[in-house]
Coordinates of C-alpha atoms in Angstrom, one line a residue:
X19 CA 10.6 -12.3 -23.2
X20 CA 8.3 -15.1 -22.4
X21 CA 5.4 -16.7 -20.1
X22 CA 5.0 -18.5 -16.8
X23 CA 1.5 -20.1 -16.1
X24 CA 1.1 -21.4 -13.2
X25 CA -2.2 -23.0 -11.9
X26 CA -4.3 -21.6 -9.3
X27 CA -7.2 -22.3 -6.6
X28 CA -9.6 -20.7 -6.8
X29 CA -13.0 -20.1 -5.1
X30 CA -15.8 -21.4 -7.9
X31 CA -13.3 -23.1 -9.8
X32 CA -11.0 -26.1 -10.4
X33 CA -8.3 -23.7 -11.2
X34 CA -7.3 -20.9 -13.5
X35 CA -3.8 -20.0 -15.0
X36 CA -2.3 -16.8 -14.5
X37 CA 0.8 -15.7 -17.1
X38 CA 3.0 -13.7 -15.7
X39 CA 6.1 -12.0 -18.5
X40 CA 9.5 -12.9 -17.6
X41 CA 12.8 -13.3 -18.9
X42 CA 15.5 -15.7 -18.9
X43 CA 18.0 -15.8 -15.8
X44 CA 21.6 -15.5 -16.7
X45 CA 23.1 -18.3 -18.3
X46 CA 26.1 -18.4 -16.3
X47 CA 23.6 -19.2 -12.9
X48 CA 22.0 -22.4 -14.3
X49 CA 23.5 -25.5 -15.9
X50 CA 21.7 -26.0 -19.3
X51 CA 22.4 -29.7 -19.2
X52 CA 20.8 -29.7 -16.1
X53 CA 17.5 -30.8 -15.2
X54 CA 14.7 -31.4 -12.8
X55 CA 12.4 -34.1 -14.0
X56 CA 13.4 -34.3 -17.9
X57 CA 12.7 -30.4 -17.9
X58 CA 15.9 -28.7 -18.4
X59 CA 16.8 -25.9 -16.1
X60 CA 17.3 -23.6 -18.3
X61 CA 13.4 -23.9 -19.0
X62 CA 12.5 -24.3 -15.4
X63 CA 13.6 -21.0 -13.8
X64 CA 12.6 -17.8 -15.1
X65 CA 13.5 -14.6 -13.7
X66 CA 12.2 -10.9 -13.5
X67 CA 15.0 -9.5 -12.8
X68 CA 19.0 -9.3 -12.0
X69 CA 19.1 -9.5 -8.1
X70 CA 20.1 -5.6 -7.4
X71 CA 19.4 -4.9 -4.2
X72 CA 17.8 -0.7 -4.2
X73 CA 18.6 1.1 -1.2
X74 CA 15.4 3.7 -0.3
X75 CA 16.3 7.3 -0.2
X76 CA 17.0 8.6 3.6
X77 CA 14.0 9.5 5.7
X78 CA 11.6 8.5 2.6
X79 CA 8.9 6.1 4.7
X80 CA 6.8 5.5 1.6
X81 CA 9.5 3.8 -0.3
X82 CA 10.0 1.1 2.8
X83 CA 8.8 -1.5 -0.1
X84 CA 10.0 -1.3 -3.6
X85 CA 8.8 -0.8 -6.5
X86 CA 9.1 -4.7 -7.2
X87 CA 8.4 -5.6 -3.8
X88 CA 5.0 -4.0 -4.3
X89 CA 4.4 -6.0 -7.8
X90 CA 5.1 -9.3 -6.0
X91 CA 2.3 -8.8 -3.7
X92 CA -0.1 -7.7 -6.5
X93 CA 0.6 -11.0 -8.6
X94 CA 0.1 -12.5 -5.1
X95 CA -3.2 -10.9 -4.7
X96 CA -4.3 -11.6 -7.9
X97 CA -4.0 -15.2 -7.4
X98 CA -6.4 -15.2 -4.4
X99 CA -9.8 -15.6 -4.6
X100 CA -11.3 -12.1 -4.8
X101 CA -12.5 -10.3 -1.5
X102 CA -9.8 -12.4 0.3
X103 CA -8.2 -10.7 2.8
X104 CA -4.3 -10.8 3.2
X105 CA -2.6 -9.8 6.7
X106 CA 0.8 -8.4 7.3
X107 CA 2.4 -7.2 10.7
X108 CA 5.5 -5.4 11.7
X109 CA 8.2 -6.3 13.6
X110 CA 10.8 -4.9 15.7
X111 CA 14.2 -5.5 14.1
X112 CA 15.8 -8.1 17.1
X113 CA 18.5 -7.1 19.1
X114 CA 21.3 -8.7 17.9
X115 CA 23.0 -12.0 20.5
X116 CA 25.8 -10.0 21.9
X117 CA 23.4 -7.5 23.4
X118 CA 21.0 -10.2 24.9
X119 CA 23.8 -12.4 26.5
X120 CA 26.5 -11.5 29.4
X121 CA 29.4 -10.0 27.6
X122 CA 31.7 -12.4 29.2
X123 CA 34.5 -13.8 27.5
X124 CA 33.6 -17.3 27.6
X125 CA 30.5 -16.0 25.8
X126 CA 32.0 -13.9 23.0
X127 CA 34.9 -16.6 22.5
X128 CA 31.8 -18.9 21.3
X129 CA 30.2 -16.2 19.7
X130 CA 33.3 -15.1 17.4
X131 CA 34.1 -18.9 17.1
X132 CA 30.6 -19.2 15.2
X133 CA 30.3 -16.1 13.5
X134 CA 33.5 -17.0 11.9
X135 CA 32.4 -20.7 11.0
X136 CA 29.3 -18.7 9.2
X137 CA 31.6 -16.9 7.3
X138 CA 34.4 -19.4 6.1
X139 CA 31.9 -22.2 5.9
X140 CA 28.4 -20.7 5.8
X141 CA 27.0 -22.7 8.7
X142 CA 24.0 -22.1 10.2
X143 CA 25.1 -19.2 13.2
X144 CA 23.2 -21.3 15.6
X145 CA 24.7 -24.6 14.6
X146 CA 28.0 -23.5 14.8
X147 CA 27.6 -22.0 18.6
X148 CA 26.2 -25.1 19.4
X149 CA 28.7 -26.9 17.6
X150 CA 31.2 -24.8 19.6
X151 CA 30.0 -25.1 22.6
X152 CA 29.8 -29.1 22.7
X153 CA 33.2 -29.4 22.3
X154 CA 33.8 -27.1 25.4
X155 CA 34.5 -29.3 28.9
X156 CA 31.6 -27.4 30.2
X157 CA 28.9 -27.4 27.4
X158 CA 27.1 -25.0 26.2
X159 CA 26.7 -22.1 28.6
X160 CA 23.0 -21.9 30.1
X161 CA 22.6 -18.5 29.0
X162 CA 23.5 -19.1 25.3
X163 CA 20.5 -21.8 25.2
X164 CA 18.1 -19.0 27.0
X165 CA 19.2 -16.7 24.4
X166 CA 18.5 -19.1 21.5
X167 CA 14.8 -19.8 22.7
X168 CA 14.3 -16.3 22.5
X169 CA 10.9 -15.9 20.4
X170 CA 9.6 -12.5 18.9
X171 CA 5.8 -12.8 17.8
X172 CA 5.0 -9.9 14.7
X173 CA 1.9 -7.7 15.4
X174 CA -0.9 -8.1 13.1
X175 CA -3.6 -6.2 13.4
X176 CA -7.0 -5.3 11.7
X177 CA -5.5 -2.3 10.0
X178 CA -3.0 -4.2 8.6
X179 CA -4.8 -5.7 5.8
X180 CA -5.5 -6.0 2.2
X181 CA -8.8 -7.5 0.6
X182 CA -7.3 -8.9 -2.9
X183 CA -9.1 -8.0 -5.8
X184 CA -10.3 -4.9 -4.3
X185 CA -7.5 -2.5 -2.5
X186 CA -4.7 -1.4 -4.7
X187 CA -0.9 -1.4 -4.5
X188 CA -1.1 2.3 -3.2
X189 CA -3.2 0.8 -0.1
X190 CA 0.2 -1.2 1.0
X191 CA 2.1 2.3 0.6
X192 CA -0.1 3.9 3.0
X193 CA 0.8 0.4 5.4
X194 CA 4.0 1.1 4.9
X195 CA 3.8 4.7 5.6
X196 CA 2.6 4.0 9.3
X197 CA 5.3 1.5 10.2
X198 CA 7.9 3.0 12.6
X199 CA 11.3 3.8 11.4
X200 CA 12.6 1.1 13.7
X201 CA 10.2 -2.0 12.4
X202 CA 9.9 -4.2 9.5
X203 CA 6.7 -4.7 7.6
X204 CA 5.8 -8.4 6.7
X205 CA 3.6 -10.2 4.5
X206 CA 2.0 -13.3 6.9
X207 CA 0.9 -16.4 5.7
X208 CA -2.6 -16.4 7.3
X209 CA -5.5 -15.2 4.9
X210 CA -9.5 -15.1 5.5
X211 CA -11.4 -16.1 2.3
X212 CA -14.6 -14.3 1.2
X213 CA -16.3 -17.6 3.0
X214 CA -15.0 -17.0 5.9
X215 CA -12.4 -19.9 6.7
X216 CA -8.7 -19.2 7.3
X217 CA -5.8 -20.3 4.8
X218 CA -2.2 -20.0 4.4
X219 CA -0.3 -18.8 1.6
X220 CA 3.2 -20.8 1.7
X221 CA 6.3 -18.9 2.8
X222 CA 9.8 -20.1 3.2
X223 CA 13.1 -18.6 4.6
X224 CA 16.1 -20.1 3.6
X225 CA 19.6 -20.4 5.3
X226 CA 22.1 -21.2 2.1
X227 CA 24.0 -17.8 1.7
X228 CA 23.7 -16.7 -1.7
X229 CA 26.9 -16.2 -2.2
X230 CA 27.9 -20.0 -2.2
X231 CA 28.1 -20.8 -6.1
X232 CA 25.1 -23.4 -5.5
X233 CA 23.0 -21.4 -3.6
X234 CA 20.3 -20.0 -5.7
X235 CA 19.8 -23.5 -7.9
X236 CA 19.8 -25.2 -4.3
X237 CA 17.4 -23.4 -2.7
X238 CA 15.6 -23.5 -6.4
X239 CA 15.3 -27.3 -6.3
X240 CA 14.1 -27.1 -2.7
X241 CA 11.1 -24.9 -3.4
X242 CA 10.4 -27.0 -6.4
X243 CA 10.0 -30.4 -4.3
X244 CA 7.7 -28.5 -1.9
X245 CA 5.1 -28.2 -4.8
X246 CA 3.6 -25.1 -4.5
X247 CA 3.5 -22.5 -7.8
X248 CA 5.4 -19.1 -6.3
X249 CA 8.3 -17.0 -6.8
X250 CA 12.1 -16.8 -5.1
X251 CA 13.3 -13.3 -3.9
X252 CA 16.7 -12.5 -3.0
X253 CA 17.2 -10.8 0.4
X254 CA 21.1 -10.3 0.0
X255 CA 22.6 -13.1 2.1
X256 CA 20.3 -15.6 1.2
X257 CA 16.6 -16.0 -0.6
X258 CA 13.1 -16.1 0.6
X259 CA 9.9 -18.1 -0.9
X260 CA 6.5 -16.3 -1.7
X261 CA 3.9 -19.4 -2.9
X262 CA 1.0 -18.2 -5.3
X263 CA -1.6 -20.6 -3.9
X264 CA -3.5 -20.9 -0.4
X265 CA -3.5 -23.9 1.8
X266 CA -5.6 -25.4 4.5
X267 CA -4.1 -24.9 8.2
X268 CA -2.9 -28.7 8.0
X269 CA -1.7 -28.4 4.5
X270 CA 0.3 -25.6 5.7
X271 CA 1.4 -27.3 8.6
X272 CA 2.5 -30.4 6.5
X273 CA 4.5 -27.6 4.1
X274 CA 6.1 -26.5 7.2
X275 CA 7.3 -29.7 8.3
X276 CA 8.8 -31.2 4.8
X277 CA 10.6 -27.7 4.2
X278 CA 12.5 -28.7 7.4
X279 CA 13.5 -31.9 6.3
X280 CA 15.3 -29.5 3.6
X281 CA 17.4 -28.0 6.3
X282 CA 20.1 -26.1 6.4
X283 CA 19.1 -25.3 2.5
X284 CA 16.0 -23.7 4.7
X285 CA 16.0 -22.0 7.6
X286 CA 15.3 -24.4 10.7
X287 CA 15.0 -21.8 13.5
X288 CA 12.7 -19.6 11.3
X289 CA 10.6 -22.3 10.4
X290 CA 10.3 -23.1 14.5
X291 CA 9.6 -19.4 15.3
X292 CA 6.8 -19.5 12.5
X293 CA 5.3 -22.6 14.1
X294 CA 5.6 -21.0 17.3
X295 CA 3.5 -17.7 16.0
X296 CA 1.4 -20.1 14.1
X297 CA 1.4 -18.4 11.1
X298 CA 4.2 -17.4 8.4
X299 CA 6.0 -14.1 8.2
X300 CA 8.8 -12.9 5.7
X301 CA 10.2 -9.5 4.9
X302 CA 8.6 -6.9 2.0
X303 CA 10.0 -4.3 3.6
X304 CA 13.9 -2.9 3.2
X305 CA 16.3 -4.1 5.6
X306 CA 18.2 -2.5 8.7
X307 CA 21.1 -2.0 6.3
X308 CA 18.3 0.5 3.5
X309 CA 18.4 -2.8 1.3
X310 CA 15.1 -4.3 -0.4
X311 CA 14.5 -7.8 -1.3
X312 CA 14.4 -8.7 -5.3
X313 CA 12.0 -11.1 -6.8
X314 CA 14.3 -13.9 -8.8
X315 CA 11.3 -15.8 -10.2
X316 CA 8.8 -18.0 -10.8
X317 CA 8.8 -21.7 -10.2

């Protein structure tokens, strides 16, 4: 076992460190000989645990978040100022393109073609329908480019909320007991400090599939160069980025922006969707498929 300190904002002080006991990730993912910056990366990723991916027991609402799902979100809380408040929402899970588009055969020609590109090549879905669709004579049907502008805000609301420092982990239980069997609970981005002004903690989605031998060091790196202190999660199919620091609304806004110049290691449409909403969202809750995200580490 060993430490992590990572430096932290906070309200009455330059910063403070927070350590955080972790253990080596597996040999076999990293390159020892490797490095970022003269560090090698053997020393630069640590990881709290193998990415297992625990399935909640049928009908049990309270486990919706795992158990270190739920530790995540404390070592976020405790490197916010105290009394700040942290927001999720809920989401209904999206209906998935086939069931939103006519089920024409022009249409599911395009749609097969791409899911299949995804698979064999792990484009980006809506890249590859694009992609497809280009090379048709007649372009990308309409209703394919209606379809991807489709935009689904979370709800956040007031009762959705944790004051850091002050609620405890069995306050997001109780969150997570009111969400409906059909939604997703999220963490957001958007915060209100004890003063009163709003901040963002970073978030990231990214698009590289995990199971692309490169993947998790890529999408390492990536979070890396954005220079925020945080820790990776694996969702399954690819990873998701929790930051342990709050930013200004521009600052947040700039992150936004240089993550997408990391595209398709990140995920370009969710970053648009987010900028859309105006705040960040990602997943704490399991999946549709009973499967919970896994926290990889801290960068």
């Amino acid at each position: 076992m060993g430490t992590v300190a990572g430096l932290l904002e906070g309200p009455s002080r330059a910063c403070e460190v927070l350590t955080v006991p972790v253990t080596r990730i597996d040999p076999e993912d990293v390159n020892p000989e490797d490095s970022l910056g003269g560090i090698p990366m053997s020393e630069v990723f640590l990881t709290l645990g193998e990415p297992q991916h625990p399935a909640a027991p049928p009908g049990d609402t309270m486990s919706q978040i795992s158990k270190p799902m739920l530790d995540l979100v404390d070592r976020i809380a405790l490197a916010l100022p105290r009394g700040t408040r942290m927001q999720f929402a809920t989401v209904e899970r999206a209906p998935r393109l086939q069931n939103r588009v006519d089920a024409g055969s022009d249409n599911q020609l395009l749609i097969e073609s791409a899911r299949k590109q995804r698979l064999e090549h792990g484009s980006p879905f809506w890249q590859a329908l694009f992609h497809a669709g280009g090379a048709q004579d007649d372009g990308v049907p309409d209703e394919i480019i209606q379809a991807a502008l489709y935009h689904q805000s979370p709800s956040a609301d007031d009762e959705l909320t944790l004051t850091a420092g002050i609620d405890s982990p069995s306050t997001l239980l109780r969150l997570a007991a009111s969400v409906d069997e059909d939604d997703v609970l999220m963490l957001t981005s958007r915060v209100l400090k004890p003063d009163g002004l709003e901040a963002h903690i970073p978030l990231l989605d990214f698009s590289i599939k995990s199971r692309l031998q490169g993947a998790r060091i890529s999408a390492l790196r990536a979070a890396r160069a954005l220079n925020v202190p945080g820790e990776l999660t694996s969702t399954g199919r690819s990873y998701h980025y929790f930051g342990l620091a709050l930013v200004s609304e521009r600052e947040w806004r700039q992150y936004m922006a240089r993550a997408l110049l990391l595209a398709p290691i990140t995920d370009e449409r969710w970053i648009a969707h987010q900028l859309l909403a105006g705040y960040a969202s990602l997943r704490i809750s399991e999946s549709d498929k009973g499967e919970s995200p896994v926290p990889l580490g801290t960068i």
